[in-house]
Tab-separated table of C-alpha atoms in Angstrom:
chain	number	residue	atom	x	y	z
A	87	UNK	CA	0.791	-21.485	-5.469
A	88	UNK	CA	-1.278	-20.590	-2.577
A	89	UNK	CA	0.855	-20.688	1.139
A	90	UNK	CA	-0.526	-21.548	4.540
A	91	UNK	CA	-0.136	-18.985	7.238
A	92	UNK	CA	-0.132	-21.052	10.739
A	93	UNK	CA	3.302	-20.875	11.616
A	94	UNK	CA	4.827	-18.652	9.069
A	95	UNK	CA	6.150	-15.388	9.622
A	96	UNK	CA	5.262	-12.169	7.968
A	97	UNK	CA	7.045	-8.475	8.207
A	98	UNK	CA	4.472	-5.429	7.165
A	99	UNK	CA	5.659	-2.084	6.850
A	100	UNK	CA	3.078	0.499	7.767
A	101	UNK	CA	1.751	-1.979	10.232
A	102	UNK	CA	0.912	0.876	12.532
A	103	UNK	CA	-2.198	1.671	10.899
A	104	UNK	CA	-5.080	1.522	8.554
A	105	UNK	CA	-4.697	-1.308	6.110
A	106	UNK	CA	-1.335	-2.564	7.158
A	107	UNK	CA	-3.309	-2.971	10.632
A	108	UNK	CA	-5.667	-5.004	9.362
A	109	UNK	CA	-3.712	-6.754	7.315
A	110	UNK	CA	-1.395	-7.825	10.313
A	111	UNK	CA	-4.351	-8.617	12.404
A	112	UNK	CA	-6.080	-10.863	10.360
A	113	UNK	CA	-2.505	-12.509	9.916
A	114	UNK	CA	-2.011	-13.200	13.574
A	115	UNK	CA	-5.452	-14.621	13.882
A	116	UNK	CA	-4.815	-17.089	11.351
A	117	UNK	CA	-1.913	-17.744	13.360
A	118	UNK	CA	0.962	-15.982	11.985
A	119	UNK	CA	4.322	-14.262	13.582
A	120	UNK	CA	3.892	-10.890	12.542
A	121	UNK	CA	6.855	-8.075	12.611
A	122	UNK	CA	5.230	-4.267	12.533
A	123	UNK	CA	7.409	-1.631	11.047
A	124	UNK	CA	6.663	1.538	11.149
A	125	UNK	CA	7.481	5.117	12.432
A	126	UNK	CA	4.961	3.973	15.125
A	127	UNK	CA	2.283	2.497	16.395
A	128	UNK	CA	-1.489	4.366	17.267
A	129	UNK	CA	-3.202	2.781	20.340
A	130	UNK	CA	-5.107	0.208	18.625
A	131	UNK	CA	-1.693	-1.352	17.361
A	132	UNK	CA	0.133	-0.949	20.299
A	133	UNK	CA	-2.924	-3.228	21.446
A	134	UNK	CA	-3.049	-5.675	19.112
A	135	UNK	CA	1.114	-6.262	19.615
A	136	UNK	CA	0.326	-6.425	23.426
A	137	UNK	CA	-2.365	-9.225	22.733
A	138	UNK	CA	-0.197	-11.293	20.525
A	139	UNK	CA	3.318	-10.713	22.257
A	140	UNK	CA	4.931	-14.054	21.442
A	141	UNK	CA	3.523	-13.924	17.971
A	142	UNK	CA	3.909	-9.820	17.177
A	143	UNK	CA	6.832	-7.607	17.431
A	144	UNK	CA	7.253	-4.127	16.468
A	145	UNK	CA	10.173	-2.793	14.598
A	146	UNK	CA	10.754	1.273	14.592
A	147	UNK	CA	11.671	1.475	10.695
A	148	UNK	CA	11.667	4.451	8.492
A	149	UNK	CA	10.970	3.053	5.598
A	150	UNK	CA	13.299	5.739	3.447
A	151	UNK	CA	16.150	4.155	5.200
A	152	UNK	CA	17.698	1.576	3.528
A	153	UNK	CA	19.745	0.233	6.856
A	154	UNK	CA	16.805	0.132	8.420
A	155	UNK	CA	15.130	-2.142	5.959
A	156	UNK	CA	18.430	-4.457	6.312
A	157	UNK	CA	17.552	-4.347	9.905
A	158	UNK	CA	13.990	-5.046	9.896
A	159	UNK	CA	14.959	-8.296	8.035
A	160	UNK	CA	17.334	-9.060	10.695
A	161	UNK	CA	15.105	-8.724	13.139
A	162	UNK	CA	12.232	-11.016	11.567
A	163	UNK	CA	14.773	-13.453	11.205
A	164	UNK	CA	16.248	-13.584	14.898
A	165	UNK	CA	12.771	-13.290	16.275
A	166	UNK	CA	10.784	-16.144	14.830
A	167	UNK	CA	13.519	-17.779	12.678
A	168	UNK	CA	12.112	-17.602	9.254
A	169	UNK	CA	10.509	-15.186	6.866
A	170	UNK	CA	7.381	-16.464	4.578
A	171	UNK	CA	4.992	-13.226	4.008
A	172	UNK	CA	6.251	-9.667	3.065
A	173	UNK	CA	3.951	-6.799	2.206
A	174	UNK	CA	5.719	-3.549	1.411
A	175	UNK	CA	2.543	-1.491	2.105
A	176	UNK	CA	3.895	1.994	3.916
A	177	UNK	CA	2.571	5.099	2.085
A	178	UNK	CA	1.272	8.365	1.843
A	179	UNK	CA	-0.837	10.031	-0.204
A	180	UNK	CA	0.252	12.981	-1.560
A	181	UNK	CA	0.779	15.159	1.501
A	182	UNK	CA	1.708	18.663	1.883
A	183	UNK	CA	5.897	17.907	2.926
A	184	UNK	CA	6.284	16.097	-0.034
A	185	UNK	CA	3.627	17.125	-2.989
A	186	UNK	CA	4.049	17.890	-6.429
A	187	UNK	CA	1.811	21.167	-5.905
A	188	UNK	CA	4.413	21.905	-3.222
A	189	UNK	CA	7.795	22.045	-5.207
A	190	UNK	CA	11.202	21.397	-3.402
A	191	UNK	CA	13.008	24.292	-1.555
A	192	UNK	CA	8.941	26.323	-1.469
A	193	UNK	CA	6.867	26.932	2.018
A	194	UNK	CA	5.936	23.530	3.247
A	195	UNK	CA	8.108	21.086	1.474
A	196	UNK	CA	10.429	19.122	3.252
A	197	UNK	CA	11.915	18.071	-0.013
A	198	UNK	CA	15.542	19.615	-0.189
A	199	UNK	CA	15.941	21.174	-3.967
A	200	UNK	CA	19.610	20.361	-3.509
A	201	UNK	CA	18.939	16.780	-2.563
A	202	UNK	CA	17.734	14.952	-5.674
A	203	UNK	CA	14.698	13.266	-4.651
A	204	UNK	CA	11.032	13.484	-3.454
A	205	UNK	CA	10.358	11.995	-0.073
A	206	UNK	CA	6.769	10.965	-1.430
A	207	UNK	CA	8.631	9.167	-4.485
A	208	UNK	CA	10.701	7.278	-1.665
A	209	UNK	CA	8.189	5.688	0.367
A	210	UNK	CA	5.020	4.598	-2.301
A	211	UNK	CA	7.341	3.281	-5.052
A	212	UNK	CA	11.142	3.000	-3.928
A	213	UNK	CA	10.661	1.324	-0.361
A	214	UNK	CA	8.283	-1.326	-2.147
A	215	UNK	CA	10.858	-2.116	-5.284
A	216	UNK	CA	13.480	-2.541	-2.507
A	217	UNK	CA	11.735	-4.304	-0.087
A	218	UNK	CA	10.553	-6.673	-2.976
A	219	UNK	CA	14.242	-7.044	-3.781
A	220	UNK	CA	15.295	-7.918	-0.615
A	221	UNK	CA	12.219	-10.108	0.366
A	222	UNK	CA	13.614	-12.170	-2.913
A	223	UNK	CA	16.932	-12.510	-2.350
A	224	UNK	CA	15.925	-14.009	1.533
A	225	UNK	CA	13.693	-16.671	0.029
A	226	UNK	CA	16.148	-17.234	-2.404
A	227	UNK	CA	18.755	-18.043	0.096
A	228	UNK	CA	17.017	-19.643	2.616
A	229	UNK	CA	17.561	-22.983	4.019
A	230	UNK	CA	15.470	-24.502	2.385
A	231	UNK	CA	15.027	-21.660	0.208
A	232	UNK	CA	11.659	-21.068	-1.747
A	233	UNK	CA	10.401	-23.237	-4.495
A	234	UNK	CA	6.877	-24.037	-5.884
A	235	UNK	CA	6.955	-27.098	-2.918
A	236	UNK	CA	7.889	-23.939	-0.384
A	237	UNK	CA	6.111	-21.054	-1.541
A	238	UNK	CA	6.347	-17.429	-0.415
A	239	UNK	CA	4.685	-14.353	-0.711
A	240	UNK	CA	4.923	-10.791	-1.263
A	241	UNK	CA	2.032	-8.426	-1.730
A	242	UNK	CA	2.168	-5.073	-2.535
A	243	UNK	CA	-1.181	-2.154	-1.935
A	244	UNK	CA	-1.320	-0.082	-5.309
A	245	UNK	CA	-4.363	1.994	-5.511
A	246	UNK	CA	-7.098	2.568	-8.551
A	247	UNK	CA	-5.005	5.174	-8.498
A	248	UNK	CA	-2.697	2.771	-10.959
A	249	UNK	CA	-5.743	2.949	-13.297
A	250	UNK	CA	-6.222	6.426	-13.808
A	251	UNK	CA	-4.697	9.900	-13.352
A	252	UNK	CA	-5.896	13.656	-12.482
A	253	UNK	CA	-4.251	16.727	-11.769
A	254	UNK	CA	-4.757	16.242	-8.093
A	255	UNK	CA	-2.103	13.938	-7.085
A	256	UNK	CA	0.604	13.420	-9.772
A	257	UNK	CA	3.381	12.197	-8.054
A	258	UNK	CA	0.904	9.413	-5.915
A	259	UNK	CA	-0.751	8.227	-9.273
A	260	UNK	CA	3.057	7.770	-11.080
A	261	UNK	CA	4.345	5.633	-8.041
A	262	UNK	CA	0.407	3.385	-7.787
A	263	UNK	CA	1.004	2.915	-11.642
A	264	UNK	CA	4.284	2.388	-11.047
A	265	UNK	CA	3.932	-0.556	-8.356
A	266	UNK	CA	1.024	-1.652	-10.231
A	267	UNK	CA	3.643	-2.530	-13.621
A	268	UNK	CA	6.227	-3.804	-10.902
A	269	UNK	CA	3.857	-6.358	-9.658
A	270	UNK	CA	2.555	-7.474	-13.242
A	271	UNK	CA	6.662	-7.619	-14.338
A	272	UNK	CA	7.733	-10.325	-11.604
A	273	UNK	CA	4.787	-12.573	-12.871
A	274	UNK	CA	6.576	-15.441	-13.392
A	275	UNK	CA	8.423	-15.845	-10.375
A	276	UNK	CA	5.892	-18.328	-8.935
A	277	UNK	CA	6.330	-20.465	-11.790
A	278	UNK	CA	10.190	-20.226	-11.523
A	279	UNK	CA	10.386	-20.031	-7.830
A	280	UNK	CA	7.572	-20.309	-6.209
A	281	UNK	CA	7.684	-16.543	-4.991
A	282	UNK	CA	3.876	-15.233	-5.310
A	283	UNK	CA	4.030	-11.478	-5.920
A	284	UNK	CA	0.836	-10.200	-6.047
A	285	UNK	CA	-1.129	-6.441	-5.493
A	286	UNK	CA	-4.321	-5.109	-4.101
A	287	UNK	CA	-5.639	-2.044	-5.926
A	288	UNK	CA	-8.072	-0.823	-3.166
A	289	UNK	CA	-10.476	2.636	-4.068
A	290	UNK	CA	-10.797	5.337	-1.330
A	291	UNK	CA	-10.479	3.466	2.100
A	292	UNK	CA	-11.270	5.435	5.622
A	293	UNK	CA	-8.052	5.434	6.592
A	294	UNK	CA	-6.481	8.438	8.729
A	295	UNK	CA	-4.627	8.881	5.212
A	296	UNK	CA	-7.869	10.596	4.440
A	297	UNK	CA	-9.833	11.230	7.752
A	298	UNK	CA	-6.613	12.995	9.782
A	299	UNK	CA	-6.342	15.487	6.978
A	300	UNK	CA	-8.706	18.263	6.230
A	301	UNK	CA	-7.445	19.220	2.512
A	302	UNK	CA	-8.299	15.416	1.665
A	303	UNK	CA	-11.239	14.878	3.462
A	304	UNK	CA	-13.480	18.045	1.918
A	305	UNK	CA	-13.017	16.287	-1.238
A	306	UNK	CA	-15.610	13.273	0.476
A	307	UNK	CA	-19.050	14.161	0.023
A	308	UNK	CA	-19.949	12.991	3.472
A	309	UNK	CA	-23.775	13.867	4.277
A	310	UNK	CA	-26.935	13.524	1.895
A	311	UNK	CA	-28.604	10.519	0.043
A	312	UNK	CA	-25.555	10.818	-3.024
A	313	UNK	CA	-22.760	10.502	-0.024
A	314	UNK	CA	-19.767	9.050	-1.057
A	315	UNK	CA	-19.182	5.454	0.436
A	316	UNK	CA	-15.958	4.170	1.722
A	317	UNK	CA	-13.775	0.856	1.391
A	318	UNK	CA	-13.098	-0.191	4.207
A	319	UNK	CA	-9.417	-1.564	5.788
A	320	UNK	CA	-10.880	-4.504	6.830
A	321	UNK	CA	-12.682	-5.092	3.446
A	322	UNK	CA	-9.001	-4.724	1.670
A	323	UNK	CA	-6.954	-6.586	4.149
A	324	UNK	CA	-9.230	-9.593	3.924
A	325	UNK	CA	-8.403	-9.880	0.124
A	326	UNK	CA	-4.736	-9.014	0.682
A	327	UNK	CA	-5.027	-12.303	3.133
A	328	UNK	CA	-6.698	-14.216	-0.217
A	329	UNK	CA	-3.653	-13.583	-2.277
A	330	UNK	CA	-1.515	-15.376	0.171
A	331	UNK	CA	-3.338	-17.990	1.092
A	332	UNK	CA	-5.865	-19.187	-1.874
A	333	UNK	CA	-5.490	-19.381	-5.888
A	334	UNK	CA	-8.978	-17.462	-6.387
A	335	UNK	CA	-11.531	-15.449	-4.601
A	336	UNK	CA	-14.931	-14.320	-4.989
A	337	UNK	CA	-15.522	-11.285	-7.106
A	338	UNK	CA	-17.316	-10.038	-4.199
A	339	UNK	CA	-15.859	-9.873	-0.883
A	340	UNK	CA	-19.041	-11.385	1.234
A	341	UNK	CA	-18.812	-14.272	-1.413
A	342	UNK	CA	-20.941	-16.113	-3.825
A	343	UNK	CA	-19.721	-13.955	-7.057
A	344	UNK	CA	-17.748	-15.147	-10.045
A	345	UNK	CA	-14.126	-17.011	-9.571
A	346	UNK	CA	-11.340	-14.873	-9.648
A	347	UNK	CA	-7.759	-16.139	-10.348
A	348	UNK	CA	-5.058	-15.298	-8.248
A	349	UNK	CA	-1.331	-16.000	-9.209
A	350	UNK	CA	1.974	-14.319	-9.753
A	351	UNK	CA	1.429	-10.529	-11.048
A	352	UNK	CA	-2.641	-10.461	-9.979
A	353	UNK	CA	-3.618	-6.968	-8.962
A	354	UNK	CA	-6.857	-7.211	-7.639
A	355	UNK	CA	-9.252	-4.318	-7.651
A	356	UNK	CA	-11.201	-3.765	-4.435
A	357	UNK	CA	-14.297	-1.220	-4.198
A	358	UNK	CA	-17.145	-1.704	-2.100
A	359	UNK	CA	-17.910	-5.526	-1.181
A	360	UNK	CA	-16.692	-5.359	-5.749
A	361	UNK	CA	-13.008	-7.449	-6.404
A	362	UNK	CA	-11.678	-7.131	-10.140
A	363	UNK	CA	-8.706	-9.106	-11.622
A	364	UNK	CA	-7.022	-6.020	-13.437
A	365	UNK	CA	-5.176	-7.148	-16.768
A	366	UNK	CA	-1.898	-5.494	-17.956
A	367	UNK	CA	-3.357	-4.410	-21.309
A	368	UNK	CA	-6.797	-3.421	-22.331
A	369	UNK	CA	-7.844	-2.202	-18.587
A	370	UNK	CA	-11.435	-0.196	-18.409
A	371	UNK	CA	-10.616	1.123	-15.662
A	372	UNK	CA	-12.535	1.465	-11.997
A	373	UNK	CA	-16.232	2.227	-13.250
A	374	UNK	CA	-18.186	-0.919	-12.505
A	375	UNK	CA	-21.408	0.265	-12.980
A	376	UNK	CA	-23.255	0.977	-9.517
A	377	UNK	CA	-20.227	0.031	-7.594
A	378	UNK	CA	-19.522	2.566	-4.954
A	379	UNK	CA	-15.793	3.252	-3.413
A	380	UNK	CA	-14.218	4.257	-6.724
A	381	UNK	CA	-14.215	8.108	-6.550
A	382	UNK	CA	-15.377	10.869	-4.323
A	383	UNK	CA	-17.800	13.151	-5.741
A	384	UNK	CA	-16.309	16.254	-4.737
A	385	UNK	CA	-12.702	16.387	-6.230
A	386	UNK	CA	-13.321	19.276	-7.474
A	387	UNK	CA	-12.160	21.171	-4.410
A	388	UNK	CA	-8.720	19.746	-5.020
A	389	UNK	CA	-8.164	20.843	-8.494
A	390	UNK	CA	-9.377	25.041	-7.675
A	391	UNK	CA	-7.021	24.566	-4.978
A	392	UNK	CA	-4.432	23.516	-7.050
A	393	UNK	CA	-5.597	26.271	-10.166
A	394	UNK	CA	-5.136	29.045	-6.811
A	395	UNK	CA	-1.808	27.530	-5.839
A	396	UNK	CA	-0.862	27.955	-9.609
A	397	UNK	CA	-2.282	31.864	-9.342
A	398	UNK	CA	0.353	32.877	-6.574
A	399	UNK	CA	3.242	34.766	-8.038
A	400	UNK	CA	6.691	33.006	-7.769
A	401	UNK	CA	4.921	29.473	-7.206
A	402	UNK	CA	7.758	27.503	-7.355
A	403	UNK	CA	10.946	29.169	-6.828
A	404	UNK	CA	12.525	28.302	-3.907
A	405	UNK	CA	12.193	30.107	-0.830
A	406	UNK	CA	15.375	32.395	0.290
């Protein structure tokens, strides 16, 4: 049940940058309110919320905090009255404060090894459960609240990550699997409510996730004539906007490829100018043959890190 976006009113967490960006922007060009929460906003948002200021407002939310996310809400609803679109896409990708490499209570962590949790674990998979919960129980409530004649939306940004896994990055592949089986397990909600939850599951996208950190970016082969190529933000955003708004899409993003359903539980695959319907069952994975944007050729460099981290006597006891 696709939704028109003129008019309706969408929150995005990690609306400061990269995708999220994007994402936002193309929603306020197609005429959307558009609440960005985040920790903050880089220049380029802080733009783009200047440009639209009676249709964009930004929302300082940390996206760990629970009464924040009750406030966020709050917010979207005084400011523009409704909420329609919700996309849960705040993350991180494996990074030094809060890495599996990197245990609780050792140099570099911020996770506390007397406080039960990992800060990484908290924003990629418990902020989007949460936010999904919440996002439900508003359209549920609403006046009028959501039905297949009143559809909403709520899409989620897993990874290929959700496809595979590697010794790189454990905690960041269990959370994109994870999101990737919460998506397919609310399914049926657009049938019963009209509540389209839906997932993009974009390959490695120049994003300062990557680019702003140097032990992630030596694993891009950058130069040479077998360089690796990059999604881009735009490229995902722009199908991110299709599972909103349309019930298929091309299975290339420039058009004139096969249909591709979109409904309830669709996790869409997106490599370079490449979108893939990924099933529940039976996946083969992200290797379309010739399809660039699925790996990065020199991964390597991760994995000796991780073997010399491994080498260091006392790795993993905590630090005194």
């Amino acid at each position: 049940m696709a939704q028109s976006i003129p008019g309706k009113t969408a929150i995005v967490t990690g609306a400061g940058s990269g995708i999220n960006l994007e994402f936002a922007r193309l929603l306020l060009k197609h005429g959307a309110n558009v609440v960005f929460a985040d920790l903050a906003l880089r220049k380029e948002a802080e733009s783009l919320v200047a440009e639209y200021k009676s249709k964009a407002v930004f929302q300082r939310t940390d996206v760990t905090s629970w009464t924040d996310l009750n406030q966020l809400f709050q917010v979207a609803e005084q400011t523009f009255g409704s909420i329609d679109i919700v996309c849960p896409g705040a993350g991180v990708y494996e990074p030094p404060f809060s890495n599996f490499w990197i245990p609780p209570g050792t140099q570099g962590s911020r996770d506390s090894p007397v406080h039960d949790r990992y800060l990484a674990m908290d924003i990629n998979m418990t902020h989007p459960i949460r936010v999904t919960q919440m996002a439900i129980s508003h359209y549920l409530n609403a006046k009028p609240p959501a039905s297949p004649s009143n559809p909403k939306s709520i899409i989620h940004i897993a990874s290929i990550a959700a496809e595979v896994a590697d010794l790189g990055c454990p905690l960041y592949y269990a959370a994109k699997h994870g999101v990737k089986a919460f998506v397919k397990a609310l399914a049926d909600l657009e049938e019963l409510h009209g509540i389209r939850v839906a997932a993009v599951l974009p390959g490695v996208v120049k994003t300062p996730l990557w680019t702003e950190h140097p032990e992630k970016l030596k694993m891009i082969r950058q130069q040479g004539g077998d360089a690796d190529e990059w999604v881009t933000p735009e490229e995902t955003a722009e199908v991110m906007l299709r599972l909103v708004k349309d019930n298929s899409t091309s299975s290339t993003i420039s058009g004139g490829g096969d249909e591709v359903p979109i409904r309830g539980g669709t996790c869409l695959e997106v490599l370079v100018d490449y979108v893939r319907d990924v099933p529940l069952l039976n996946n083969i994975g992200p290797n379309a043959p010739g399809v660039p944007g699925a790996s990065v050729k020199d991964r390597q460099k991760q994995r000796d890190d991780i073997l010399e981290r491994l080498q260091t006597p006392g790795w993993g006891q905590f630090v005194s």
